[in-house]
């Protein structure tokens, strides 16, 4: 039977050095995955027992950055630079020793956040969804295949805004490294090919204004450049 109307296009990302695209299924995110960022957000302790997961809709992707519209209903749009993991295989209850077999490759992205909404929702014990899952809230670079670059466990992750350094760390500082994130997520969801995982942001989150130019980089993996419009 035909669809009532044309189905929406499949969100996708380019793959560096390839003429096929990576189709995006879901976008999972982990929060509080760098101790210094958890502290700046006022978290008392960082628990390794309970990783904090949330999601963004797949059509929140802004492939390769470019012009990113300033979202409505906020006066405090914040940047969170993050390594992004792209899965080509999935499953449930994945053996931690086999999680990297699921990874297609890596990129860098911004987990854009309406911080004022998030703070108000957190204060009332309400879900954060509208603070995180808004339109164009997930600019992501082109992906690099793990078959080319391996699985980086150390690499500089940085964000410059209008030429000034805002965030700068090494992904080795993650509280939950990538294999553990995948293993934990697969206890909660059946992971699928096409899933993206935002792996958390280091300290230094801060506001973006209309006209700001950003440059996010995961060393030797990916660069994402764009402008808030
Ligand atoms: Mn984040």
mmCIF file of N, CA and C and ligand atoms in Angstrom, residues 29-32 37 54 80 82 111 113 132 198-201, ligand 1:
data_model
loop_
_atom_site.group_PDB
_atom_site.id
_atom_site.type_symbol
_atom_site.label_atom_id
_atom_site.label_comp_id
_atom_site.label_asym_id
_atom_site.label_seq_id
_atom_site.Cartn_x
_atom_site.Cartn_y
_atom_site.Cartn_z
ATOM 1 N N UNK A 29 22.817 9.793 23.573
ATOM 2 C CA UNK A 29 23.804 10.691 24.186
ATOM 3 C C UNK A 29 24.034 10.242 25.623
ATOM 4 N N UNK A 30 25.287 10.384 26.078
ATOM 5 C CA UNK A 30 25.576 10.161 27.498
ATOM 6 C C UNK A 30 25.896 11.508 28.119
ATOM 7 N N UNK A 31 25.397 11.740 29.327
ATOM 8 C CA UNK A 31 25.683 12.969 30.062
ATOM 9 C C UNK A 31 26.718 12.706 31.137
ATOM 10 N N UNK A 32 27.320 13.789 31.640
ATOM 11 C CA UNK A 32 28.243 13.705 32.791
ATOM 12 C C UNK A 32 29.315 12.645 32.584
ATOM 13 N N UNK A 37 33.369 18.474 33.743
ATOM 14 C CA UNK A 37 32.088 19.020 33.269
ATOM 15 C C UNK A 37 30.973 18.726 34.262
ATOM 16 N N UNK A 54 20.372 10.019 27.324
ATOM 17 C CA UNK A 54 19.188 10.674 26.764
ATOM 18 C C UNK A 54 19.298 10.555 25.252
ATOM 19 N N UNK A 80 28.255 21.971 23.445
ATOM 20 C CA UNK A 80 28.929 20.849 24.110
ATOM 21 C C UNK A 80 29.630 20.065 23.014
ATOM 22 N N UNK A 82 31.639 17.057 21.428
ATOM 23 C CA UNK A 82 31.668 15.643 21.816
ATOM 24 C C UNK A 82 32.204 14.773 20.678
ATOM 25 N N UNK A 111 26.545 18.749 20.898
ATOM 26 C CA UNK A 111 25.284 18.459 21.584
ATOM 27 C C UNK A 111 24.738 19.819 22.022
ATOM 28 N N UNK A 113 22.408 22.646 23.394
ATOM 29 C CA UNK A 113 21.547 22.542 24.584
ATOM 30 C C UNK A 113 20.898 23.884 24.894
ATOM 31 N N UNK A 132 17.152 19.382 24.958
ATOM 32 C CA UNK A 132 18.194 18.656 24.228
ATOM 33 C C UNK A 132 17.786 18.236 22.820
ATOM 34 N N UNK A 198 26.615 10.190 21.035
ATOM 35 C CA UNK A 198 27.381 11.342 21.516
ATOM 36 C C UNK A 198 27.961 10.950 22.872
ATOM 37 N N UNK A 199 29.273 11.084 23.022
ATOM 38 C CA UNK A 199 29.965 10.447 24.148
ATOM 39 C C UNK A 199 30.241 11.373 25.330
ATOM 40 N N UNK A 200 29.590 12.540 25.363
ATOM 41 C CA UNK A 200 29.730 13.430 26.517
ATOM 42 C C UNK A 200 30.713 14.545 26.254
ATOM 43 N N UNK A 201 30.523 15.631 27.016
ATOM 44 C CA UNK A 201 31.338 16.822 26.780
ATOM 45 C C UNK A 201 32.264 17.106 27.948
HETATM 46 MN MN1 LIG B 1 26.298 16.415 26.063
#
